[in-house]
N, CA, C and O atoms as a Tinker XYZ file with bonds, in Angstrom:
   216  protein
     1  N    -94.743000  -50.336000  -18.957000    73     2
     2  CA   -94.543000  -49.108000  -19.962000    64     1     3
     3  C    -95.980000  -48.652000  -20.422000    63     2     4     5
     4  O    -96.148000  -47.464000  -20.701000    81     3
     5  N    -96.964000  -49.497000  -20.506000    73     3     6
     6  CA   -98.151000  -48.948000  -20.875000    64     5     7
     7  C    -98.791000  -48.106000  -19.569000    63     6     8     9
     8  O    -99.443000  -47.074000  -19.729000    81     7
     9  N    -98.527000  -48.659000  -18.332000    73     7    10
    10  CA   -98.871000  -47.811000  -17.395000    64     9    11
    11  C    -98.444000  -46.657000  -17.135000    63    10    12    13
    12  O    -99.149000  -45.865000  -16.510000    81    11
    13  N    -97.159000  -46.328000  -17.581000    73    11    14
    14  CA   -96.670000  -45.064000  -17.588000    64    13    15
    15  C    -97.214000  -44.059000  -18.610000    63    14    16    17
    16  O    -97.328000  -42.845000  -18.440000    81    15
    17  N    -97.540000  -44.794000  -19.735000    73    15    18
    18  CA   -97.856000  -43.868000  -20.931000    64    17    19
    19  C    -99.599000  -43.520000  -20.443000    63    18    20    21
    20  O   -100.086000  -42.402000  -20.614000    81    19
    21  N   -100.226000  -44.455000  -19.949000    73    19    22
    22  CA  -101.586000  -44.045000  -19.591000    64    21    23
    23  C   -101.571000  -43.106000  -18.433000    63    22    24    25
    24  O   -102.592000  -42.437000  -18.274000    81    23
    25  N   -100.310000  -42.901000  -17.366000    73    23    26
    26  CA  -100.330000  -42.032000  -16.637000    64    25    27
    27  C   -100.008000  -40.653000  -17.120000    63    26    28    29
    28  O   -100.379000  -39.652000  -16.508000    81    27
    29  N    -99.250000  -40.612000  -18.330000    73    27    30
    30  CA   -98.937000  -39.326000  -19.006000    64    29    31
    31  C   -100.145000  -38.987000  -19.722000    63    30    32    33
    32  O   -100.330000  -37.776000  -19.838000    81    31
    33  N   -100.946000  -39.688000  -20.192000    73    31    34
    34  CA  -102.129000  -39.390000  -21.009000    64    33    35
    35  C   -103.064000  -38.720000  -20.020000    63    34    36    37
    36  O   -103.582000  -37.648000  -20.333000    81    35
    37  N   -103.351000  -39.375000  -18.653000    73    35    38
    38  CA  -104.322000  -38.989000  -17.738000    64    37    39
    39  C   -103.838000  -37.429000  -17.233000    63    38    40    41
    40  O   -104.670000  -36.547000  -17.019000    81    39
    41  N   -102.587000  -37.253000  -17.098000    73    39    42
    42  CA  -101.805000  -35.934000  -16.540000    64    41    43
    43  C   -102.263000  -34.975000  -17.586000    63    42    44    45
    44  O   -102.736000  -33.906000  -17.203000    81    43
    45  N   -102.172000  -35.252000  -18.975000    73    43    46
    46  CA  -102.372000  -34.250000  -19.930000    64    45    47
    47  C   -103.949000  -33.910000  -19.866000    63    46    48    49
    48  O   -104.404000  -32.767000  -19.911000    81    47
    49  N   -104.732000  -35.138000  -19.749000    73    47    50
    50  CA  -106.030000  -34.673000  -19.580000    64    49    51
    51  C   -106.546000  -33.917000  -18.569000    63    50    52    53
    52  O   -107.350000  -33.007000  -18.771000    81    51
    53  N   -106.112000  -34.254000  -17.422000    73    51    54
    54  CA  -106.293000  -33.475000  -16.215000    64    53    55
    55  C   -105.924000  -32.001000  -16.422000    63    54    56    57
    56  O   -106.656000  -31.113000  -15.986000    81    55
    57  N   -104.784000  -31.738000  -17.089000    73    55    58
    58  CA  -104.168000  -30.322000  -17.230000    64    57    59
    59  C   -105.194000  -29.696000  -18.183000    63    58    60    61
    60  O   -105.535000  -28.552000  -17.883000    81    59
    61  N   -105.712000  -30.202000  -19.205000    73    59    62
    62  CA  -106.659000  -29.637000  -20.157000    64    61    63
    63  C   -108.005000  -29.314000  -19.198000    63    62    64    65
    64  O   -108.554000  -28.212000  -19.208000    81    63
    65  N   -108.383000  -30.269000  -18.494000    73    63    66
    66  CA  -109.563000  -30.108000  -17.842000    64    65    67
    67  C   -109.540000  -28.985000  -17.061000    63    66    68    69
    68  O   -110.497000  -28.212000  -17.014000    81    67
    69  N   -108.256000  -28.789000  -16.278000    73    67    70
    70  CA  -107.980000  -27.726000  -15.277000    64    69    71
    71  C   -107.956000  -26.274000  -15.945000    63    70    72    73
    72  O   -108.425000  -25.284000  -15.384000    81    71
    73  N   -107.319000  -26.258000  -17.283000    73    71    74
    74  CA  -107.253000  -25.194000  -17.846000    64    73    75
    75  C   -108.625000  -24.747000  -18.365000    63    74    76    77
    76  O   -108.893000  -23.546000  -18.396000    81    75
    77  N   -109.439000  -25.607000  -18.743000    73    75    78
    78  CA  -110.849000  -25.518000  -19.207000    64    77    79
    79  C   -111.681000  -24.794000  -18.035000    63    78    80    81
    80  O   -112.453000  -23.860000  -18.251000    81    79
    81  N   -111.389000  -25.424000  -16.585000    73    79    82
    82  CA  -112.305000  -25.271000  -15.589000    64    81    83
    83  C   -111.672000  -23.597000  -15.098000    63    82    84    85
    84  O   -112.408000  -22.734000  -14.620000    81    83
    85  N   -110.428000  -23.444000  -15.302000    73    83    86
    86  CA  -109.953000  -22.080000  -14.932000    64    85    87
    87  C   -110.681000  -21.048000  -15.820000    63    86    88    89
    88  O   -111.137000  -20.018000  -15.325000    81    87
    89  N   -110.785000  -21.325000  -17.114000    73    87    90
    90  CA  -111.149000  -20.479000  -17.996000    64    89    91
    91  C   -112.818000  -20.205000  -17.580000    63    90    92    93
    92  O   -113.328000  -19.094000  -17.725000    81    91
    93  N   -113.430000  -21.167000  -17.146000    73    91    94
    94  CA  -114.849000  -21.152000  -16.866000    64    93    95
    95  C   -115.085000  -20.375000  -15.673000    63    94    96    97
    96  O   -115.994000  -19.551000  -15.575000    81    95
    97  N   -114.208000  -20.664000  -14.722000    73    95    98
    98  CA  -114.098000  -19.849000  -13.341000    64    97    99
    99  C   -113.826000  -18.420000  -13.511000    63    98   100   101
   100  O   -114.527000  -17.607000  -12.909000    81    99
   101  N   -112.747000  -17.990000  -14.375000    73    99   102
   102  CA  -112.567000  -16.641000  -14.818000    64   101   103
   103  C   -113.834000  -16.084000  -15.186000    63   102   104   105
   104  O   -114.263000  -15.084000  -14.610000    81   103
   105  N   -114.539000  -16.725000  -16.211000    73   103   106
   106  CA  -115.663000  -16.004000  -16.680000    64   105   107
   107  C   -116.904000  -15.869000  -15.687000    63   106   108   109
   108  O   -117.642000  -14.888000  -15.787000    81   107
   109  N   -117.138000  -16.878000  -14.708000    73   107   110
   110  CA  -117.993000  -16.863000  -13.748000    64   109   111
   111  C   -117.777000  -15.690000  -12.754000    63   110   112   113
   112  O   -118.618000  -14.899000  -12.326000    81   111
   113  N   -116.364000  -15.772000  -12.474000    73   111   114
   114  CA  -115.779000  -14.587000  -11.528000    64   113   115
   115  C   -116.214000  -13.263000  -11.894000    63   114   116   117
   116  O   -116.657000  -12.441000  -11.092000    81   115
   117  N   -116.063000  -13.071000  -13.227000    73   115   118
   118  CA  -116.320000  -11.868000  -13.936000    64   117   119
   119  C   -117.839000  -11.549000  -13.647000    63   118   120   121
   120  O   -118.159000  -10.485000  -13.117000    81   119
   121  N   -118.683000  -12.419000  -13.979000    73   119   122
   122  CA  -120.193000  -12.253000  -14.007000    64   121   123
   123  C   -120.790000  -11.907000  -12.368000    63   122   124   125
   124  O   -121.699000  -11.160000  -12.008000    81   123
   125  N   -119.874000  -12.776000  -11.592000    73   123   126
   126  CA  -120.176000  -12.664000  -10.212000    64   125   127
   127  C   -119.789000  -11.249000   -9.634000    63   126   128   129
   128  O   -120.515000  -10.724000   -8.789000    81   127
   129  N   -118.845000  -10.739000  -10.009000    73   127   130
   130  CA  -118.259000   -9.531000   -9.629000    64   129   131
   131  C   -119.132000   -8.465000  -10.235000    63   130   132   133
   132  O   -119.360000   -7.470000   -9.547000    81   131
   133  N   -119.657000   -8.556000  -11.464000    73   131   134
   134  CA  -120.541000   -7.742000  -11.974000    64   133   135
   135  C   -121.980000   -7.634000  -11.302000    63   134   136   137
   136  O   -122.602000   -6.586000  -11.125000    81   135
   137  N   -122.352000   -8.803000  -10.993000    73   135   138
   138  CA  -123.695000   -8.820000  -10.055000    64   137   139
   139  C   -123.471000   -8.283000   -8.711000    63   138   140   141
   140  O   -124.308000   -7.592000   -8.132000    81   139
   141  N   -122.240000   -8.634000   -8.180000    73   139   142
   142  CA  -122.190000   -7.836000   -6.852000    64   141   143
   143  C   -122.016000   -6.269000   -7.076000    63   142   144   145
   144  O   -122.290000   -5.490000   -6.163000    81   143
   145  N   -121.633000   -5.902000   -8.101000    73   143   146
   146  CA  -121.284000   -4.561000   -8.424000    64   145   147
   147  C   -122.702000   -3.900000   -8.359000    63   146   148   149
   148  O   -122.972000   -2.935000   -7.644000    81   147
   149  N   -123.684000   -4.623000   -9.301000    73   147   150
   150  CA  -124.952000   -4.209000   -9.465000    64   149   151
   151  C   -125.764000   -4.152000   -8.095000    63   150   152   153
   152  O   -126.504000   -3.206000   -7.825000    81   151
   153  N   -125.581000   -5.153000   -7.325000    73   151   154
   154  CA  -126.431000   -5.321000   -6.058000    64   153   155
   155  C   -126.022000   -4.115000   -5.239000    63   154   156   157
   156  O   -126.834000   -3.400000   -4.652000    81   155
   157  N   -124.539000   -3.912000   -5.237000    73   155   158
   158  CA  -124.147000   -2.787000   -4.209000    64   157   159
   159  C   -124.536000   -1.661000   -4.844000    63   158   160   161
   160  O   -124.779000   -0.801000   -3.998000    81   159
   161  N   -124.717000   -1.247000   -6.012000    73   159   162
   162  CA  -125.309000   -0.132000   -6.422000    64   161   163
   163  C   -126.675000    0.209000   -6.111000    63   162   164   165
   164  O   -127.041000    1.338000   -5.785000    81   163
   165  N   -127.540000   -0.972000   -6.242000    73   163   166
   166  CA  -128.926000   -0.914000   -5.861000    64   165   167
   167  C   -129.162000   -0.788000   -4.401000    63   166   168   169
   168  O   -130.195000   -0.266000   -3.982000    81   167
   169  N   -128.171000   -1.281000   -3.553000    73   167   170
   170  CA  -128.254000   -1.185000   -2.168000    64   169   171
   171  C   -127.831000    0.265000   -1.818000    63   170   172   173
   172  O   -128.364000    0.721000   -0.807000    81   171
   173  N   -127.054000    0.982000   -2.413000    73   171   174
   174  CA  -126.571000    2.357000   -2.254000    64   173   175
   175  C   -127.729000    3.337000   -2.492000    63   174   176   177
   176  O   -128.045000    4.331000   -1.837000    81   175
   177  N   -128.325000    2.767000   -3.677000    73   175   178
   178  CA  -129.549000    3.594000   -4.112000    64   177   179
   179  C   -130.654000    3.728000   -3.170000    63   178   180   181
   180  O   -131.184000    4.792000   -2.850000    81   179
   181  N   -131.013000    2.354000   -2.675000    73   179   182
   182  CA  -132.054000    2.302000   -1.804000    64   181   183
   183  C   -131.744000    3.061000   -0.412000    63   182   184   185
   184  O   -132.606000    3.727000    0.161000    81   183
   185  N   -130.451000    2.899000    0.068000    73   183   186
   186  CA  -130.145000    3.435000    1.180000    64   185   187
   187  C   -130.281000    4.969000    1.278000    63   186   188   189
   188  O   -130.659000    5.562000    2.288000    81   187
   189  N   -129.906000    5.576000    0.033000    73   187   190
   190  CA  -129.736000    6.995000   -0.124000    64   189   191
   191  C   -131.354000    7.388000   -0.289000    63   190   192   193
   192  O   -131.670000    8.487000    0.168000    81   191
   193  N   -132.212000    6.726000   -0.793000    73   191   194
   194  CA  -133.591000    6.982000   -0.842000    64   193   195
   195  C   -134.181000    7.091000    0.658000    63   194   196   197
   196  O   -134.808000    8.078000    1.042000    81   195
   197  N   -133.937000    6.090000    1.372000    73   195   198
   198  CA  -134.399000    5.999000    2.833000    64   197   199
   199  C   -133.855000    7.197000    3.632000    63   198   200   201
   200  O   -134.593000    7.884000    4.337000    81   199
   201  N   -132.426000    7.441000    3.482000    73   199   202
   202  CA  -131.784000    8.464000    4.454000    64   201   203
   203  C   -130.781000    8.876000    3.454000    63   202   204   205
   204  O   -130.171000    8.049000    2.777000    81   203
   205  N   -130.585000   10.301000    3.347000    73   203   206
   206  CA  -129.757000   10.710000    2.566000    64   205   207
   207  C   -128.381000   10.512000    3.114000    63   206   208   209
   208  O   -128.194000   10.439000    4.328000    81   207
   209  N   -127.438000   10.426000    2.261000    73   207   210
   210  CA  -125.853000   10.099000    2.560000    64   209   211
   211  C   -125.400000   11.482000    2.974000    63   210   212   213
   212  O   -125.743000   12.429000    2.266000    81   211
   213  N   -124.622000   11.704000    4.110000    73   211   214
   214  CA  -124.180000   12.944000    4.630000    64   213   215
   215  C   -122.973000   13.199000    3.719000    63   214   216
   216  O   -122.296000   14.217000    3.861000    81   215
């Protein structure tokens, strides 16, 4: 009985951890996409100064 209760408790804990991890991952994904977007913009700017875009 206590073993099953412990398993349920661990499952709930794992679910909470997973939800928190998903939240952190979504936030870091947003920051990462923004960073990639900025880097892409910088690369395009540098490329256009080196050679004009047709």
